[in-house]
Coordinates of C-alpha atoms in Angstrom, one line a residue:
M84 CA -37.1 78.6 132.9
G85 CA -34.2 79.6 130.5
L86 CA -33.0 76.0 131.4
C87 CA -36.4 74.5 130.5
A88 CA -37.1 76.5 126.8
A89 CA -33.2 75.2 126.1
S90 CA -33.5 71.9 126.7
G91 CA -37.3 72.0 124.9
E92 CA -35.8 73.7 121.7
E93 CA -32.2 71.2 121.6
K94 CA -34.7 69.3 121.8
I95 CA -36.7 70.1 119.4
R96 CA -33.9 70.1 117.3
N97 CA -32.6 66.6 118.0
N98 CA -35.7 65.1 116.6
A99 CA -35.4 67.2 113.8
L100 CA -32.5 65.7 112.9
D101 CA -33.3 61.8 113.8
R102 CA -36.1 62.7 111.4
E103 CA -33.6 63.5 108.0
L104 CA -31.7 60.7 109.5
R105 CA -34.4 58.0 109.5
K106 CA -35.4 59.7 106.2
D107 CA -31.8 59.1 104.1
N108 CA -31.0 55.9 105.7
R109 CA -35.1 55.4 103.9
K110 CA -32.9 56.9 100.5
Q111 CA -30.4 54.7 100.5
E112 CA -32.4 51.2 101.1
E113 CA -34.5 51.8 98.4
I114 CA -31.5 52.3 95.9
H115 CA -29.4 48.8 95.1
K116 CA -26.3 48.1 95.3
L117 CA -24.4 46.4 92.8
L118 CA -20.9 45.2 93.5
L119 CA -18.5 43.7 90.0
L120 CA -16.2 41.5 90.3
G121 CA -13.7 38.8 88.9
A122 CA -10.2 38.3 88.3
G123 CA -7.7 39.7 86.0
Q124 CA -9.1 40.4 82.1
S125 CA -12.8 38.5 82.5
G126 CA -13.9 41.5 80.9
K127 CA -16.6 43.3 84.2
S128 CA -15.2 46.9 83.8
T129 CA -17.0 46.5 79.9
V130 CA -20.1 45.1 81.5
F131 CA -19.5 48.3 83.7
K132 CA -19.0 51.4 80.7
Q133 CA -21.8 48.8 78.9
M134 CA -24.3 50.1 82.2
I135 CA -23.2 54.0 81.8
S136 CA -24.1 53.6 78.4
L137 CA -27.3 51.9 78.4
Y138 CA -28.3 53.7 81.6
G139 CA -26.1 56.6 82.4
E140 CA -25.0 59.3 80.7
G141 CA -23.2 57.8 78.2
F142 CA -19.7 58.9 76.4
P143 CA -20.3 61.6 74.8
E144 CA -17.6 63.2 72.8
A145 CA -14.9 64.7 75.4
E146 CA -15.7 61.6 77.4
R147 CA -15.0 59.2 74.1
K148 CA -11.8 61.3 73.6
S149 CA -10.1 60.9 77.1
Y150 CA -9.4 57.4 76.3
K151 CA -7.4 58.3 73.1
T152 CA -4.1 57.8 74.8
I153 CA -5.7 54.3 76.5
I154 CA -6.6 52.6 72.9
N155 CA -3.5 53.9 71.4
G156 CA -1.2 52.3 74.1
N157 CA -3.7 49.5 73.7
V158 CA -3.2 48.6 70.0
V159 CA 1.6 49.8 70.3
A160 CA 1.6 47.2 73.4
S161 CA -0.9 44.4 71.3
M162 CA 1.2 44.5 68.9
Q163 CA 5.0 45.0 70.7
V164 CA 3.8 41.8 72.2
L165 CA 2.9 40.2 68.7
I166 CA 6.7 41.3 67.8
A167 CA 7.8 39.8 70.6
Q168 CA 6.3 36.3 70.3
A169 CA 7.0 36.0 67.1
D170 CA 11.1 37.4 67.3
L171 CA 10.9 34.5 70.3
R172 CA 10.0 31.5 68.7
A173 CA 11.3 31.8 65.1
I174 CA 15.1 33.5 66.0
E175 CA 15.5 32.1 69.8
Q176 CA 13.5 28.5 69.6
K177 CA 14.1 28.7 65.4
N178 CA 10.3 27.9 64.5
A179 CA 10.5 29.6 60.6
Q180 CA 6.8 29.5 60.9
Y181 CA 6.4 32.5 62.7
A182 CA 9.0 34.2 61.7
I183 CA 8.5 37.8 60.4
S184 CA 9.2 39.0 57.5
D185 CA 12.9 41.0 56.7
D186 CA 11.2 43.5 54.7
L187 CA 9.7 44.6 57.7
A188 CA 12.4 44.9 60.1
Q189 CA 12.6 48.9 59.6
H190 CA 8.5 48.8 61.0
K191 CA 9.3 46.3 64.0
D192 CA 12.1 49.3 65.0
I193 CA 9.5 51.7 65.0
V194 CA 6.8 49.9 66.5
M195 CA 9.4 48.9 69.4
S196 CA 10.2 52.0 70.1
A197 CA 6.9 53.9 70.2
K198 CA 5.7 54.1 74.2
P199 CA 2.5 53.0 74.8
N200 CA 2.8 53.8 78.8
K201 CA 2.6 57.7 76.8
G202 CA -0.4 56.8 74.6
E203 CA 2.3 57.7 71.5
M204 CA 0.2 57.6 68.2
S205 CA 1.3 58.9 64.0
T206 CA 1.0 57.9 60.7
E207 CA 4.3 57.0 60.5
I208 CA 4.0 54.3 63.9
A209 CA -0.1 53.2 62.6
E210 CA 0.6 52.3 59.2
S211 CA 3.5 50.0 60.4
I212 CA 1.3 48.2 62.7
A213 CA -1.1 48.4 59.6
K214 CA 1.8 46.6 57.3
L215 CA 3.1 44.2 60.8
W216 CA -0.7 43.0 61.1
K217 CA -1.0 41.4 57.4
D218 CA 2.0 40.0 58.3
K219 CA 2.4 35.7 57.3
G220 CA 3.9 35.2 60.5
I221 CA 2.5 38.1 62.7
R222 CA -1.0 36.4 61.8
E223 CA 1.1 32.5 62.6
I224 CA 1.8 34.1 66.2
F225 CA -0.8 35.7 67.4
E226 CA -3.5 31.6 66.2
V227 CA -1.9 30.9 69.6
R228 CA -2.3 34.1 71.3
S229 CA -3.6 31.6 74.2
E230 CA -0.1 30.8 75.0
Y231 CA 0.8 34.4 76.0
Q232 CA -1.0 37.5 77.7
L233 CA -2.5 39.6 74.8
N234 CA -5.5 41.8 74.4
D235 CA -8.4 40.5 73.2
S236 CA -9.2 43.1 71.6
A237 CA -6.0 43.3 69.8
N238 CA -7.6 42.2 66.2
Y239 CA -10.5 44.7 66.6
Y240 CA -8.4 47.8 67.1
F241 CA -5.4 46.1 64.6
D242 CA -7.9 45.9 62.0
R243 CA -9.1 49.7 62.6
I244 CA -6.0 51.4 62.0
S245 CA -5.6 52.9 59.5
D246 CA -9.0 54.7 61.5
I247 CA -7.2 55.3 64.5
G248 CA -3.9 57.0 62.9
Q249 CA -4.9 58.9 61.9
V250 CA -4.4 63.4 63.8
G251 CA -8.0 63.2 64.1
Y252 CA -9.1 60.9 65.4
L253 CA -12.0 60.5 68.4
P254 CA -12.7 57.1 69.9
T255 CA -16.3 55.8 68.6
E256 CA -18.5 54.1 71.8
A257 CA -17.2 50.4 70.3
D258 CA -13.8 51.4 70.3
V259 CA -13.9 53.1 74.2
M260 CA -16.2 49.0 75.3
R261 CA -12.7 47.7 74.4
S262 CA -10.0 49.8 75.8
R263 CA -7.9 48.0 78.2
A264 CA -6.6 50.1 81.8
R265 CA -6.1 48.9 84.8
T266 CA -9.1 49.3 87.3
T267 CA -7.7 50.8 90.8
G268 CA -9.6 52.0 93.7
V269 CA -13.1 51.6 94.0
I270 CA -15.1 53.5 90.8
E271 CA -18.8 53.6 91.1
N272 CA -21.9 55.1 89.3
T273 CA -25.9 55.8 89.0
F274 CA -28.2 54.7 87.5
I275 CA -31.5 55.4 87.2
I276 CA -34.0 52.2 85.9
E277 CA -37.6 51.9 84.9
G278 CA -37.9 54.9 88.9
N279 CA -35.3 51.9 90.6
Q280 CA -32.2 53.8 91.7
F281 CA -28.9 51.2 90.8
R282 CA -25.4 51.8 92.6
M283 CA -23.3 50.4 90.5
F284 CA -19.3 49.1 92.2
D285 CA -16.1 48.3 89.8
V286 CA -13.2 47.3 92.9
G287 CA -9.8 46.8 91.6
G288 CA -7.1 45.5 93.1
Q289 CA -5.0 42.9 94.7
R290 CA -5.7 40.4 95.8
S291 CA -3.6 40.4 98.9
E292 CA -5.8 43.7 99.6
R293 CA -9.0 41.7 99.2
K294 CA -9.3 40.7 102.5
K295 CA -9.0 44.7 103.6
W296 CA -12.2 46.5 101.3
I297 CA -14.1 43.1 101.7
H298 CA -16.1 43.8 104.6
C299 CA -17.7 47.4 102.7
F300 CA -19.3 45.6 101.1
E301 CA -21.1 43.8 102.9
G302 CA -25.3 45.6 102.5
V303 CA -24.5 45.3 98.9
S304 CA -28.0 44.0 97.2
A305 CA -26.4 41.6 94.8
V306 CA -22.6 40.3 93.5
L307 CA -22.3 40.6 90.2
Y308 CA -19.2 37.9 89.2
V309 CA -17.5 38.3 86.0
V310 CA -15.7 35.4 84.4
A311 CA -13.7 34.7 80.6
I312 CA -15.3 31.8 80.3
S313 CA -13.2 31.6 76.5
S314 CA -9.9 31.5 79.0
Y315 CA -10.2 27.9 79.8
D316 CA -7.2 27.2 77.6
Q317 CA -5.1 29.7 78.9
V318 CA -2.8 30.6 82.6
I319 CA -1.8 33.6 84.1
H320 CA 1.2 34.3 83.8
G321 CA 3.6 36.3 85.1
I322 CA 6.3 38.7 84.5
G323 CA 8.8 36.6 83.4
L324 CA 8.3 37.9 79.9
I325 CA 10.8 38.2 76.4
L326 CA 10.6 41.1 75.0
Y327 CA 12.0 42.4 71.2
C328 CA 15.0 44.8 71.2
P329 CA 15.3 46.8 68.0
K330 CA 18.4 44.6 67.0
N331 CA 17.3 41.3 67.2
D332 CA 18.9 40.6 70.4
V333 CA 15.6 38.5 72.3
Q334 CA 16.4 39.6 76.0
Q335 CA 14.3 39.4 79.6
A336 CA 14.1 43.0 80.3
A337 CA 11.9 42.5 83.7
S338 CA 14.0 44.9 85.4
D339 CA 12.9 48.0 82.8
L340 CA 11.0 50.4 84.7
S341 CA 9.7 51.6 81.3
V342 CA 8.2 47.7 81.0
L343 CA 7.1 47.9 83.7
S344 CA 5.3 50.4 83.3
L345 CA 3.7 49.1 80.1
F346 CA 2.8 46.2 80.7
T347 CA 0.9 47.1 84.2
T348 CA -0.7 49.8 82.2
F349 CA -1.7 47.7 79.6
F350 CA -1.5 43.5 81.6
P351 CA -2.0 44.8 85.3
Q352 CA -2.6 41.0 86.0
L353 CA 1.1 40.5 84.9
L354 CA 3.0 41.7 88.1
F355 CA 0.5 39.5 90.4
E356 CA -0.2 36.2 88.7
D357 CA 2.0 32.8 89.0
G358 CA 2.9 32.0 84.9
E359 CA 0.7 27.5 86.2
T360 CA -2.3 28.8 87.6
N361 CA -5.0 28.2 84.6
R362 CA -8.1 31.1 84.7
I363 CA -11.3 29.0 84.9
V364 CA -9.4 27.1 88.0
E365 CA -8.1 31.0 90.1
A366 CA -12.0 32.0 88.8
L367 CA -13.1 28.8 90.4
E368 CA -11.2 29.9 93.3
L369 CA -12.7 33.7 94.0
F370 CA -15.7 33.1 93.1
D371 CA -15.7 30.2 96.5
E372 CA -14.3 32.6 98.0
I373 CA -16.7 35.6 97.5
C374 CA -19.5 33.0 97.3
N375 CA -19.7 31.7 100.9
S376 CA -17.9 34.7 101.9
R377 CA -20.1 35.8 104.9
W378 CA -20.2 39.3 104.4
F379 CA -22.4 38.3 101.4
A380 CA -24.6 36.1 102.6
R381 CA -27.3 37.9 102.7
A382 CA -26.6 39.3 98.3
S383 CA -28.3 37.9 95.5
M384 CA -25.2 35.5 93.6
I385 CA -25.7 36.2 90.0
L386 CA -23.0 34.7 87.9
F387 CA -21.7 36.6 84.3
L388 CA -20.3 33.7 82.2
N389 CA -18.3 36.6 79.5
K390 CA -17.0 36.1 76.8
R391 CA -19.6 34.0 74.8
D392 CA -18.7 35.1 71.6
L393 CA -14.5 33.9 71.2
F394 CA -15.7 30.5 73.3
A395 CA -18.5 29.4 71.2
E396 CA -15.2 29.4 68.6
K397 CA -12.8 28.4 70.6
I398 CA -14.8 25.1 72.0
K399 CA -14.4 24.3 67.9
K400 CA -11.2 23.6 68.2
K401 CA -9.3 23.0 71.5
A402 CA -11.8 21.5 74.7
I403 CA -12.5 22.6 77.9
T404 CA -11.4 19.9 79.3
V405 CA -7.8 21.1 79.0
S406 CA -8.6 23.0 82.0
P407 CA -8.3 21.3 85.6
A408 CA -11.7 22.8 86.9
L409 CA -13.2 21.7 84.0
A410 CA -11.2 18.1 82.9
G411 CA -14.4 15.8 84.5
Y412 CA -16.3 17.0 81.3
E413 CA -16.8 14.6 79.1
G414 CA -19.9 15.6 76.2
D415 CA -19.2 16.4 73.3
N416 CA -17.6 20.2 72.0
S417 CA -21.3 21.4 71.7
Y418 CA -22.0 25.7 73.2
A419 CA -24.6 24.3 75.2
D420 CA -23.6 21.3 77.0
T421 CA -20.4 22.7 77.4
T422 CA -21.4 26.0 78.9
E423 CA -24.2 23.7 81.1
Y424 CA -21.6 21.9 82.1
I425 CA -20.0 25.1 83.3
I426 CA -21.9 26.8 85.1
E427 CA -22.6 23.1 87.6
V428 CA -19.0 23.3 88.2
F429 CA -19.7 26.4 88.9
D430 CA -23.2 25.9 91.2
D431 CA -20.9 23.1 92.9
R432 CA -18.4 25.8 95.0
N433 CA -21.6 27.0 96.7
K434 CA -22.2 25.9 99.3
T435 CA -25.1 28.1 101.0
D436 CA -28.4 27.3 99.9
K437 CA -29.3 30.5 97.6
R438 CA -29.3 30.6 94.9
I439 CA -26.7 30.8 92.2
Y440 CA -28.6 33.0 89.0
P441 CA -26.8 32.5 85.3
H442 CA -26.3 34.7 82.6
L443 CA -24.1 33.6 79.5
T444 CA -23.0 37.2 77.9
C445 CA -21.0 39.7 75.6
A446 CA -19.4 42.4 77.5
T447 CA -19.0 43.9 74.6
D448 CA -22.4 43.5 72.8
R449 CA -24.7 46.2 73.8
D450 CA -28.5 44.1 73.0
N451 CA -27.2 41.3 75.1
V452 CA -25.9 43.0 78.5
Q453 CA -28.6 44.8 78.8
K454 CA -31.0 42.2 77.7
V455 CA -29.2 40.4 80.7
F456 CA -29.3 43.3 82.9
D457 CA -33.4 43.4 82.6
S458 CA -33.0 40.0 84.3
V459 CA -30.6 41.4 86.7
K460 CA -32.9 43.9 87.3
D461 CA -35.8 42.0 87.5
T462 CA -33.4 39.4 90.2
V463 CA -32.9 42.5 92.6
M464 CA -35.4 44.1 92.7
H465 CA -37.1 41.0 93.6
K466 CA -35.1 40.2 96.2
G467 CA -35.7 43.9 97.6
L468 CA -39.4 43.1 97.9
V469 CA -38.4 39.6 100.4
D470 CA -36.5 41.2 103.1
A471 CA -38.8 44.5 102.9
G472 CA -41.4 41.2 103.5
L473 CA -43.9 42.5 100.5
T474 CA -43.2 38.7 99.6
T475 CA -42.5 35.1 99.2
V476 CA -39.1 33.8 98.0
G477 CA -40.2 32.5 94.4

């Protein structure tokens, strides 16, 4: 009798556990999982932050305050890059076009002595950056920024340096959106939109590590692949960097651990790339790998052609054919025709029978991201209905 009673109780417990497991599985199936992927500096982390702002808890004061160190580092590091590049060309290459005024020598030393990896900022540093930003040589080197590595938000922060340099500076949400720091590991956030639950993952890490984690996301509803179309004239820069030293002695400083710390913090891709590959070429290769991966065979593939604002300005001066990946383009430099061609180039990499959903985006534009995600949401939810057998592919 005792054994039968025990067996009956165990069966009741097992049945209850099975019901809970089925309930949990149903809940998990109701969550739309979105995976953000893209090459370095594509803007995917900015998309992630916009989603937090639009549909998550946003960025309250305490959260924005935590970005102050990152933003300070971005500003200082960017000006250090401009000084280094200007001096390299003016001093080493004897190109007076990029010469910084001798009157600003002390300000150069102040900025170059700052430690961006520690988020240093003071009234003195801010004033020096403001003066340097007005210098003709600095402006000239800024105009050729596609020839070296510079944060896309550098000019935005330089224009705000009077605010950023204040003792009580509190980053605005726009400041936060434009900040850049290395994404390591997996960052995730959950959003409830019109009663539907979405979980978004932003994945960092080196390309060489991708095969170790990619299978973990086999069940995602959609992959949001982000590519910076404005980078068509840029290559991926390696660590052979020429950096300014206060004594006007330009030297290679790759062995300097503080310099390595600076660039791995604010320009992380510098340590991993070859200095020769065109950025669109790299983005296409990664897209090919992701789009045709067996791990994402059932996931919707959504293509974000990001930094459309920078792209629109750049094509007025430089043809997209400078990128080997876009060399076959024969049209004019109109925004509509060039973006349509880029979409076709990416679509041609799709070797599956699923559709690619392209969107032209500007991750720092809140309204644009909201409109685009409304479309993404509909795409993902429709796929969920198809998978459940409640509708047909349309």
